[in-house]
């Protein structure tokens, strides 16, 4: 896909997504407990970054809103780096309008209710106080109900059980168009391959286990067809 | 230091630490909340990995016990990969006996009291339950009081206030020989440089801001002198 991205760079007006703007979220978010501790979701960002690259390869202008990852920036993509879910939402809203939003980040559902400004001290022999949590904003639901809603909003669902049933319910609950669902009870997070189910208004497609780059390429082509 | 490490590999019997075994911990630990969420400390592992490389370059046999990091394995070092603090302690104890232990990892003080086997479900509109925490084992204190205690035990202290005073207190409390203290209120974690204070029984040395590799080289030389 590097070659394709280079081609897209060389011919920015070309490709089925030329003239389209895509927002892609990727990676985890980090929610501070104090200056040294945080809560996070497991996510390498590989799938989201691959989707950003695949959309750019089809000619889209891509804004990639990425949590902390150890990946290089995909070529030809504008990267906005964020830490927390609230920063990620703000960066997505700042990037609107867009034709499509793909929310592939593993956003932390919860943040710490009151992050400490100084490092919390361990008191020897004493159990730590429980950590009060607060609900984070729901980026997928917010973009799906946004006054400047992208025409196509795609969410991801990482499930450990009842993968497809949970994904169908999630699609309805969030108000998005498609859900890409995967079973993370194995070794998907951080791995190189992914077996996903694409849940749309038309039903459920089961895709074979594929390299994440190939999942991204197929999804980008489906997005191009939907926006055509 | 790559050249030095290669030289150490080519001449394993050479160097002031030849015949010595060093255990180095590095990186963060990840404490599972459920299969997709975890608590962690901010740590790139750069300082710990550099110390492992520097000790190997002086001829030591090095066991590097590393939490999840995005760094290559230092050449000539045996790497044990772990996730949690309990796994890190077990790997350190399994690596004993050793002449020196350098505990550079940013070990999570607390873990989640009862990690969930399935992904916790967010209940829309409902505040999440507080997260009950439990104290993790203290790897530095455990090694310092171990029946097979390394002759030299070195800890790290990441502080955001009262850096030296907290480090002096930490040295006494943990029972270790030296504390390498740094102020992490700036941008140390993940950064390339470090300004540290070396706290020993003899007093406190203030080292200038240096690349982490140079901090590692100086510390390795001090260790070699102490074990000579």
Tab-separated table of C-alpha atoms in Angstrom:
chain	number	residue	atom	x	y	z
A	1	UNK	CA	0.000	0.000	0.000
A	2	UNK	CA	3.035	2.239	0.210
A	3	UNK	CA	3.179	2.317	-3.567
A	4	UNK	CA	-0.507	3.165	-3.753
A	5	UNK	CA	-0.063	5.962	-1.220
A	6	UNK	CA	2.857	7.351	-3.162
A	7	UNK	CA	0.749	7.227	-6.323
A	8	UNK	CA	-2.014	9.083	-4.492
A	9	UNK	CA	0.495	11.703	-3.390
A	10	UNK	CA	1.769	12.123	-6.906
A	11	UNK	CA	-1.731	12.410	-8.342
A	12	UNK	CA	-3.792	14.053	-5.589
A	13	UNK	CA	-6.775	14.624	-7.848
A	14	UNK	CA	-7.011	10.939	-8.762
A	15	UNK	CA	-8.775	7.939	-7.242
A	16	UNK	CA	-12.421	7.213	-6.436
A	17	UNK	CA	-12.200	9.258	-3.201
A	18	UNK	CA	-10.621	12.340	-4.788
A	19	UNK	CA	-12.214	15.464	-3.338
A	20	UNK	CA	-13.526	13.577	-0.288
A	21	UNK	CA	-12.447	14.258	3.290
A	22	UNK	CA	-12.162	11.323	5.687
A	23	UNK	CA	-11.661	11.485	9.454
A	24	UNK	CA	-10.135	8.338	10.954
A	25	UNK	CA	-9.527	7.769	14.674
A	26	UNK	CA	-6.875	5.263	15.716
A	27	UNK	CA	-4.993	3.919	18.711
A	28	UNK	CA	-5.950	3.984	22.368
A	29	UNK	CA	-6.710	6.963	24.535
A	30	UNK	CA	-4.831	7.544	27.778
A	31	UNK	CA	-6.842	8.890	30.701
A	32	UNK	CA	-4.629	10.385	33.395
A	33	UNK	CA	-4.883	9.187	36.981
A	34	UNK	CA	-2.045	11.543	37.947
A	35	UNK	CA	1.056	12.823	36.109
A	36	UNK	CA	2.575	9.320	35.875
A	37	UNK	CA	-0.370	6.914	35.882
A	38	UNK	CA	-3.167	6.401	33.391
A	39	UNK	CA	-5.962	4.125	32.275
A	40	UNK	CA	-5.870	2.889	28.681
A	41	UNK	CA	-7.370	0.425	26.276
A	42	UNK	CA	-5.144	-2.088	24.545
A	43	UNK	CA	-4.687	-0.913	20.973
A	44	UNK	CA	-1.684	-0.769	18.690
A	45	UNK	CA	-3.378	1.575	16.199
A	46	UNK	CA	-2.418	-0.769	13.348
A	47	UNK	CA	-5.954	-1.168	12.001
A	48	UNK	CA	-6.849	2.527	12.186
A	49	UNK	CA	-3.575	3.673	10.681
A	50	UNK	CA	-3.971	1.121	7.868
A	51	UNK	CA	-7.468	2.467	7.137
A	52	UNK	CA	-6.156	6.029	6.984
A	53	UNK	CA	-3.465	4.914	4.536
A	54	UNK	CA	-5.971	2.954	2.434
A	55	UNK	CA	-8.368	5.907	2.167
A	56	UNK	CA	-5.497	8.194	1.183
A	57	UNK	CA	-4.429	5.647	-1.423
A	58	UNK	CA	-7.897	5.983	-2.998
A	59	UNK	CA	-7.450	9.731	-3.229
A	60	UNK	CA	-9.179	10.967	-0.078
A	61	UNK	CA	-7.887	13.840	2.022
A	62	UNK	CA	-7.469	12.107	5.376
A	63	UNK	CA	-7.309	13.537	8.905
A	64	UNK	CA	-6.011	10.836	11.240
A	65	UNK	CA	-6.781	11.573	14.902
A	66	UNK	CA	-4.470	9.255	16.799
A	67	UNK	CA	-3.990	8.421	20.444
A	68	UNK	CA	-0.512	7.407	21.691
A	69	UNK	CA	0.895	4.744	19.368
A	70	UNK	CA	4.341	3.509	18.355
A	71	UNK	CA	3.620	3.656	14.628
A	72	UNK	CA	4.973	5.922	11.900
A	73	UNK	CA	2.574	8.460	10.368
A	74	UNK	CA	1.009	7.025	7.209
A	75	UNK	CA	2.239	8.891	4.142
A	76	UNK	CA	-0.036	11.559	2.720
A	77	UNK	CA	-2.200	11.798	5.845
A	78	UNK	CA	-2.644	14.770	8.229
A	79	UNK	CA	-2.086	13.398	11.731
A	80	UNK	CA	-3.552	15.017	14.869
A	81	UNK	CA	-2.025	13.548	18.029
A	82	UNK	CA	-4.169	13.379	21.168
A	83	UNK	CA	-4.050	11.663	24.556
A	84	UNK	CA	-7.531	11.552	26.071
A	85	UNK	CA	-11.006	10.794	24.749
A	86	UNK	CA	-12.037	14.387	25.263
A	87	UNK	CA	-9.075	15.602	23.218
A	88	UNK	CA	-9.905	13.025	20.520
A	89	UNK	CA	-13.503	14.226	20.249
A	90	UNK	CA	-12.389	17.863	20.092
A	91	UNK	CA	-9.909	17.042	17.302
A	92	UNK	CA	-12.615	15.175	15.347
A	93	UNK	CA	-15.081	18.045	15.674
A	94	UNK	CA	-12.388	20.518	14.656
A	95	UNK	CA	-11.773	18.429	11.516
A	96	UNK	CA	-15.422	18.542	10.395
A	97	UNK	CA	-16.947	18.741	7.841
A	98	UNK	CA	-16.072	15.342	6.396
A	99	UNK	CA	-17.676	12.915	4.001
A	100	UNK	CA	-16.843	9.880	6.107
A	101	UNK	CA	-15.700	9.226	9.668
A	102	UNK	CA	-14.141	5.904	10.600
A	103	UNK	CA	-13.910	5.544	14.386
A	104	UNK	CA	-11.318	2.799	14.779
A	105	UNK	CA	-9.741	4.080	17.995
A	106	UNK	CA	-10.131	2.077	21.180
A	107	UNK	CA	-11.472	5.011	23.163
A	108	UNK	CA	-11.549	4.603	26.921
A	109	UNK	CA	-15.187	4.523	28.007
A	110	UNK	CA	-14.219	5.928	31.364
A	111	UNK	CA	-11.835	8.486	32.671
A	112	UNK	CA	-10.759	9.154	36.223
A	113	UNK	CA	-13.298	11.480	37.828
A	114	UNK	CA	-10.623	13.753	39.341
A	115	UNK	CA	-7.115	13.364	37.934
A	116	UNK	CA	-4.469	14.428	40.477
A	117	UNK	CA	-2.038	17.219	39.607
A	118	UNK	CA	0.778	15.613	41.613
A	119	UNK	CA	1.878	11.984	41.721
A	120	UNK	CA	-0.311	10.067	44.153
A	121	UNK	CA	1.739	8.671	47.012
A	122	UNK	CA	1.555	5.018	47.925
A	123	UNK	CA	0.935	4.609	51.646
A	124	UNK	CA	2.833	1.487	52.751
A	125	UNK	CA	0.625	-1.185	54.227
A	126	UNK	CA	-2.513	0.694	53.331
A	127	UNK	CA	-4.967	-0.270	50.625
A	128	UNK	CA	-5.260	2.443	47.987
A	129	UNK	CA	-8.545	4.349	47.793
A	130	UNK	CA	-10.899	3.176	45.061
A	131	UNK	CA	-10.641	5.083	41.820
A	132	UNK	CA	-13.810	7.037	41.038
A	133	UNK	CA	-14.551	6.963	37.317
A	134	UNK	CA	-16.614	9.195	35.038
A	135	UNK	CA	-18.136	8.429	31.637
A	136	UNK	CA	-16.143	9.748	28.699
A	137	UNK	CA	-17.891	11.393	25.754
A	138	UNK	CA	-18.985	8.862	23.130
A	139	UNK	CA	-17.165	9.957	19.977
A	140	UNK	CA	-18.995	7.592	17.625
A	141	UNK	CA	-22.446	8.545	18.948
A	142	UNK	CA	-21.552	12.244	18.994
A	143	UNK	CA	-20.392	12.237	15.364
A	144	UNK	CA	-23.434	10.153	14.339
A	145	UNK	CA	-25.818	12.734	15.846
A	146	UNK	CA	-23.754	15.790	14.916
A	147	UNK	CA	-25.335	18.772	13.121
A	148	UNK	CA	-22.479	18.384	10.602
A	149	UNK	CA	-22.699	14.575	10.565
A	150	UNK	CA	-20.498	12.969	7.907
A	151	UNK	CA	-22.584	11.200	5.279
A	152	UNK	CA	-21.078	7.872	6.305
A	153	UNK	CA	-20.124	7.090	9.901
A	154	UNK	CA	-18.337	3.811	10.587
A	155	UNK	CA	-17.688	2.455	14.073
A	156	UNK	CA	-15.682	-0.434	15.417
A	157	UNK	CA	-16.750	-2.933	18.051
A	158	UNK	CA	-14.207	-4.951	19.997
A	159	UNK	CA	-16.032	-7.739	21.737
A	160	UNK	CA	-15.070	-10.801	23.718
A	161	UNK	CA	-18.473	-12.511	23.502
A	162	UNK	CA	-21.645	-12.379	21.367
A	163	UNK	CA	-19.633	-10.438	18.796
A	164	UNK	CA	-22.238	-10.031	16.053
A	165	UNK	CA	-25.261	-9.574	18.331
A	166	UNK	CA	-23.447	-6.889	20.314
A	167	UNK	CA	-22.344	-5.182	17.107
A	168	UNK	CA	-25.891	-5.076	15.685
A	169	UNK	CA	-27.132	-3.564	18.948
A	170	UNK	CA	-24.223	-1.109	18.975
A	171	UNK	CA	-25.000	0.088	15.437
A	172	UNK	CA	-28.578	0.924	16.426
A	173	UNK	CA	-27.592	2.492	19.746
A	174	UNK	CA	-24.871	4.728	18.317
A	175	UNK	CA	-26.783	5.848	15.240
A	176	UNK	CA	-23.863	5.069	12.932
A	177	UNK	CA	-24.124	3.495	9.479
A	178	UNK	CA	-21.722	0.570	9.708
A	179	UNK	CA	-20.026	-1.349	12.485
A	180	UNK	CA	-16.842	-3.306	11.892
A	181	UNK	CA	-16.923	-5.928	14.624
A	182	UNK	CA	-14.126	-8.165	15.763
A	183	UNK	CA	-13.566	-10.749	18.427
A	184	UNK	CA	-10.707	-9.580	20.635
A	185	UNK	CA	-10.750	-12.561	22.954
A	186	UNK	CA	-7.806	-13.924	20.959
A	187	UNK	CA	-4.743	-11.941	19.950
A	188	UNK	CA	-6.134	-9.228	17.657
A	189	UNK	CA	-4.924	-6.204	19.574
A	190	UNK	CA	-1.362	-5.602	18.578
A	191	UNK	CA	-1.542	-8.455	16.070
A	192	UNK	CA	-1.118	-8.186	12.336
A	193	UNK	CA	-4.356	-9.849	11.233
A	194	UNK	CA	-8.013	-9.333	11.867
A	195	UNK	CA	-11.209	-11.317	11.215
A	196	UNK	CA	-14.102	-8.888	11.097
A	197	UNK	CA	-17.827	-8.792	10.530
A	198	UNK	CA	-19.259	-5.802	8.665
A	199	UNK	CA	-22.666	-4.868	10.084
A	200	UNK	CA	-24.745	-2.530	7.895
A	201	UNK	CA	-28.450	-1.734	7.476
A	202	UNK	CA	-28.468	-4.507	4.848
A	203	UNK	CA	-27.171	-7.227	7.128
A	204	UNK	CA	-23.943	-8.847	8.274
A	205	UNK	CA	-20.969	-9.825	6.141
A	206	UNK	CA	-18.372	-12.166	7.568
A	207	UNK	CA	-14.932	-11.391	6.178
A	208	UNK	CA	-12.155	-13.987	6.322
A	209	UNK	CA	-9.099	-13.526	8.541
A	210	UNK	CA	-6.910	-11.058	6.671
A	211	UNK	CA	-3.876	-8.857	7.244
A	212	UNK	CA	-5.014	-5.557	8.754
A	213	UNK	CA	-3.827	-3.756	5.613
A	214	UNK	CA	-6.135	-5.924	3.512
A	215	UNK	CA	-9.093	-5.331	5.870
A	216	UNK	CA	-8.330	-1.629	5.456
A	217	UNK	CA	-8.142	-1.861	1.664
A	218	UNK	CA	-11.483	-3.678	1.430
A	219	UNK	CA	-13.149	-1.236	3.816
A	220	UNK	CA	-11.780	1.760	1.882
A	221	UNK	CA	-13.193	0.321	-1.347
A	222	UNK	CA	-16.586	-0.188	0.307
A	223	UNK	CA	-16.473	3.402	1.536
A	224	UNK	CA	-15.611	4.651	-1.955
A	225	UNK	CA	-18.566	2.710	-3.388
A	226	UNK	CA	-20.930	4.064	-0.716
A	227	UNK	CA	-19.881	7.668	-1.380
A	228	UNK	CA	-19.893	7.339	-5.189
B	1	UNK	CA	27.008	2.221	22.614
B	2	UNK	CA	26.136	-0.239	19.859
B	3	UNK	CA	29.817	-0.588	19.035
B	4	UNK	CA	30.633	-1.179	22.692
B	5	UNK	CA	27.923	-3.812	22.946
B	6	UNK	CA	29.221	-5.536	19.848
B	7	UNK	CA	32.703	-5.487	21.323
B	8	UNK	CA	31.330	-7.019	24.517
B	9	UNK	CA	29.649	-9.736	22.450
B	10	UNK	CA	32.862	-10.465	20.616
B	11	UNK	CA	34.875	-10.585	23.838
B	12	UNK	CA	32.442	-11.900	26.465
B	13	UNK	CA	35.202	-12.414	29.023
B	14	UNK	CA	36.317	-8.801	28.820
B	15	UNK	CA	35.331	-5.595	30.598
B	16	UNK	CA	35.181	-4.591	34.268
B	17	UNK	CA	31.852	-6.413	34.760
B	18	UNK	CA	32.969	-9.688	33.153
B	19	UNK	CA	31.657	-12.599	35.170
B	20	UNK	CA	28.984	-10.451	36.840
B	21	UNK	CA	25.257	-10.946	36.436
B	22	UNK	CA	23.004	-7.878	36.352
B	23	UNK	CA	19.214	-7.806	36.505
B	24	UNK	CA	17.635	-4.678	35.041
B	25	UNK	CA	13.920	-3.898	35.036
B	26	UNK	CA	12.557	-1.486	32.439
B	27	UNK	CA	9.376	-0.049	31.002
B	28	UNK	CA	5.927	0.203	32.556
B	29	UNK	CA	3.758	-2.575	33.873
B	30	UNK	CA	0.221	-3.054	32.624
B	31	UNK	CA	-2.385	-4.047	35.194
B	32	UNK	CA	-5.497	-5.501	33.587
B	33	UNK	CA	-8.925	-4.041	34.353
B	34	UNK	CA	-10.497	-6.480	31.897
B	35	UNK	CA	-9.307	-8.076	28.620
B	36	UNK	CA	-9.140	-4.690	26.836
B	37	UNK	CA	-8.504	-2.111	29.576
B	38	UNK	CA	-5.548	-1.613	31.871
B	39	UNK	CA	-3.816	0.750	34.269
B	40	UNK	CA	-0.233	1.728	33.496
B	41	UNK	CA	2.539	4.117	34.372
B	42	UNK	CA	4.005	6.356	31.712
B	43	UNK	CA	7.364	4.905	30.746
B	44	UNK	CA	9.078	4.436	27.417
B	45	UNK	CA	11.690	2.035	28.822
B	46	UNK	CA	14.457	4.104	27.233
B	47	UNK	CA	16.422	4.642	30.462
B	48	UNK	CA	16.197	1.016	31.629
B	49	UNK	CA	17.047	-0.409	28.225
B	50	UNK	CA	20.027	1.951	27.961
B	51	UNK	CA	21.267	0.771	31.368
B	52	UNK	CA	20.997	-2.863	30.304
B	53	UNK	CA	22.996	-2.084	27.167
B	54	UNK	CA	25.614	-0.124	29.133
B	55	UNK	CA	26.113	-2.940	31.654
B	56	UNK	CA	26.455	-5.456	28.828
B	57	UNK	CA	28.987	-3.163	27.160
B	58	UNK	CA	31.113	-3.402	30.332
B	59	UNK	CA	31.067	-7.180	30.116
B	60	UNK	CA	28.179	-8.102	32.425
B	61	UNK	CA	25.733	-10.889	31.709
B	62	UNK	CA	22.454	-8.959	31.738
B	63	UNK	CA	18.878	-10.145	32.279
B	64	UNK	CA	16.503	-7.372	31.207
B	65	UNK	CA	13.006	-7.831	32.637
B	66	UNK	CA	10.854	-5.530	30.531
B	67	UNK	CA	7.236	-4.481	30.618
B	68	UNK	CA	5.458	-3.571	27.342
B	69	UNK	CA	7.659	-1.165	25.381
B	70	UNK	CA	8.129	-0.208	21.738
B	71	UNK	CA	11.913	-0.572	21.836
B	72	UNK	CA	14.225	-3.092	20.193
B	73	UNK	CA	15.997	-5.572	22.457
B	74	UNK	CA	19.461	-4.265	23.378
B	75	UNK	CA	22.163	-6.418	21.772
B	76	UNK	CA	23.806	-9.037	23.959
B	77	UNK	CA	21.091	-8.931	26.618
B	78	UNK	CA	18.657	-11.696	27.677
B	79	UNK	CA	15.198	-10.128	27.610
B	80	UNK	CA	12.268	-11.448	29.694
B	81	UNK	CA	8.977	-9.857	28.631
B	82	UNK	CA	6.287	-9.351	31.254
B	83	UNK	CA	3.027	-7.421	31.605
B	84	UNK	CA	2.150	-6.997	35.270
B	85	UNK	CA	4.091	-6.124	38.409
B	86	UNK	CA	3.558	-9.615	39.771
B	87	UNK	CA	4.987	-11.118	36.579
B	88	UNK	CA	7.918	-8.703	36.764
B	89	UNK	CA	8.745	-9.703	40.328
B	90	UNK	CA	8.504	-13.398	39.472
B	91	UNK	CA	10.863	-12.932	36.505
B	92	UNK	CA	13.361	-11.037	38.690
B	93	UNK	CA	13.296	-13.720	41.377
B	94	UNK	CA	13.705	-16.419	38.728
B	95	UNK	CA	16.803	-14.582	37.446
B	96	UNK	CA	18.543	-14.576	40.859
B	97	UNK	CA	21.302	-14.834	41.948
B	98	UNK	CA	22.762	-11.609	40.595
B	99	UNK	CA	25.543	-9.238	41.594
B	100	UNK	CA	23.483	-6.135	40.932
B	101	UNK	CA	19.830	-5.305	40.355
B	102	UNK	CA	18.819	-2.029	38.753
B	103	UNK	CA	15.086	-1.430	39.133
B	104	UNK	CA	14.407	1.178	36.474
B	105	UNK	CA	10.894	0.021	35.560
B	106	UNK	CA	7.933	2.270	36.336
B	107	UNK	CA	6.062	-0.448	38.189
B	108	UNK	CA	2.392	0.208	38.883
B	109	UNK	CA	1.971	0.568	42.646
B	110	UNK	CA	-1.584	-0.659	42.369
B	111	UNK	CA	-3.429	-3.244	40.414
B	112	UNK	CA	-7.146	-3.732	39.993
B	113	UNK	CA	-8.401	-5.811	42.921
B	114	UNK	CA	-10.487	-8.112	40.719
B	115	UNK	CA	-9.700	-8.017	36.993
B	116	UNK	CA	-12.715	-9.054	34.903
B	117	UNK	CA	-12.460	-12.035	32.569
B	118	UNK	CA	-14.824	-10.459	30.028
B	119	UNK	CA	-14.927	-6.915	28.707
B	120	UNK	CA	-16.829	-4.704	31.134
B	121	UNK	CA	-19.920	-3.224	29.535
B	122	UNK	CA	-20.584	0.462	29.621
B	123	UNK	CA	-24.116	1.157	30.825
B	124	UNK	CA	-25.341	4.237	28.916
B	125	UNK	CA	-26.257	7.126	31.165
B	126	UNK	CA	-24.949	5.366	34.236
B	127	UNK	CA	-21.798	6.301	36.136
B	128	UNK	CA	-19.305	3.443	36.140
B	129	UNK	CA	-18.644	1.703	39.455
B	130	UNK	CA	-15.465	2.834	41.226
B	131	UNK	CA	-12.433	0.684	40.548
B	132	UNK	CA	-11.228	-1.123	43.662
B	133	UNK	CA	-7.431	-1.273	43.764
B	134	UNK	CA	-4.964	-3.522	45.560
B	135	UNK	CA	-1.307	-2.878	46.406
B	136	UNK	CA	1.159	-4.515	44.057
B	137	UNK	CA	4.256	-6.250	45.392
B	138	UNK	CA	7.159	-3.850	45.849
B	139	UNK	CA	9.887	-5.251	43.599
B	140	UNK	CA	12.656	-2.943	44.828
B	141	UNK	CA	11.905	-3.602	48.522
B	142	UNK	CA	11.501	-7.323	47.891
B	143	UNK	CA	14.867	-7.639	46.139
B	144	UNK	CA	16.511	-5.456	48.828
B	145	UNK	CA	15.315	-7.790	51.583
B	146	UNK	CA	15.702	-11.005	49.609
B	147	UNK	CA	17.567	-14.004	51.081
B	148	UNK	CA	19.565	-13.952	47.837
B	149	UNK	CA	19.870	-10.158	47.761
B	150	UNK	CA	22.183	-8.853	45.036
B	151	UNK	CA	25.225	-7.158	46.528
B	152	UNK	CA	24.132	-3.859	44.978
B	153	UNK	CA	20.483	-2.892	44.599
B	154	UNK	CA	19.671	0.307	42.728
B	155	UNK	CA	16.209	1.842	42.580
B	156	UNK	CA	14.697	4.712	40.634
B	157	UNK	CA	12.427	7.422	41.959
B	158	UNK	CA	10.199	9.424	39.651
B	159	UNK	CA	8.946	12.402	41.547
B	160	UNK	CA	7.007	15.531	40.721
B	161	UNK	CA	7.908	17.430	43.917
B	162	UNK	CA	10.560	17.348	46.670
B	163	UNK	CA	12.615	15.124	44.387
B	164	UNK	CA	15.756	14.676	46.512
B	165	UNK	CA	14.017	14.565	49.908
B	166	UNK	CA	11.580	11.939	48.634
B	167	UNK	CA	14.472	9.938	47.140
B	168	UNK	CA	16.464	9.941	50.381
B	169	UNK	CA	13.387	8.745	52.259
B	170	UNK	CA	12.716	6.124	49.586
B	171	UNK	CA	16.261	4.742	49.829
B	172	UNK	CA	15.867	4.185	53.583
B	173	UNK	CA	12.339	2.794	53.288
B	174	UNK	CA	13.144	0.309	50.527
B	175	UNK	CA	16.444	-0.901	51.949
B	176	UNK	CA	18.264	-0.458	48.658
B	177	UNK	CA	21.784	0.904	48.209
B	178	UNK	CA	21.308	3.675	45.682
B	179	UNK	CA	18.393	5.667	44.348
B	180	UNK	CA	18.528	7.386	40.974
B	181	UNK	CA	16.006	10.195	41.330
B	182	UNK	CA	14.513	12.332	38.634
B	183	UNK	CA	11.939	15.039	38.350
B	184	UNK	CA	9.222	13.866	35.992
B	185	UNK	CA	7.107	16.995	36.205
B	186	UNK	CA	8.681	18.049	32.892
B	187	UNK	CA	9.014	15.828	29.854
B	188	UNK	CA	11.351	13.049	31.001
B	189	UNK	CA	9.083	10.102	30.348
B	190	UNK	CA	9.381	9.213	26.717
B	191	UNK	CA	12.052	11.890	26.288
B	192	UNK	CA	15.643	11.355	25.261
B	193	UNK	CA	17.385	13.122	28.138
B	194	UNK	CA	17.366	12.875	31.878
B	195	UNK	CA	18.681	15.005	34.764
B	196	UNK	CA	19.152	12.732	37.759
B	197	UNK	CA	20.352	12.827	41.345
B	198	UNK	CA	22.270	9.805	42.640
B	199	UNK	CA	21.406	9.169	46.288
B	200	UNK	CA	23.792	6.820	48.136
B	201	UNK	CA	24.814	6.234	51.764
B	202	UNK	CA	27.551	8.793	51.129
B	203	UNK	CA	25.237	11.585	50.045
B	204	UNK	CA	23.635	13.062	46.959
B	205	UNK	CA	25.277	13.728	43.606
B	206	UNK	CA	23.542	16.002	41.127
B	207	UNK	CA	24.265	14.950	37.568
B	208	UNK	CA	23.781	17.369	34.681
B	209	UNK	CA	21.059	16.883	32.078
B	210	UNK	CA	22.399	14.160	29.793
B	211	UNK	CA	21.178	11.847	27.066
B	212	UNK	CA	19.697	8.723	28.682
B	213	UNK	CA	22.487	6.643	27.094
B	214	UNK	CA	25.074	8.802	28.874
B	215	UNK	CA	23.237	8.541	32.210
B	216	UNK	CA	23.306	4.779	31.634
B	217	UNK	CA	27.026	4.734	30.805
B	218	UNK	CA	27.932	6.718	33.925
B	219	UNK	CA	25.732	4.562	36.128
B	220	UNK	CA	27.230	1.375	34.682
B	221	UNK	CA	30.732	2.670	35.418
B	222	UNK	CA	29.718	3.484	38.990
B	223	UNK	CA	28.291	-0.002	39.347
B	224	UNK	CA	31.491	-1.545	37.990
B	225	UNK	CA	33.514	0.474	40.512
B	226	UNK	CA	31.232	-0.552	43.387
B	227	UNK	CA	31.500	-4.251	42.495
B	228	UNK	CA	35.254	-4.173	41.838
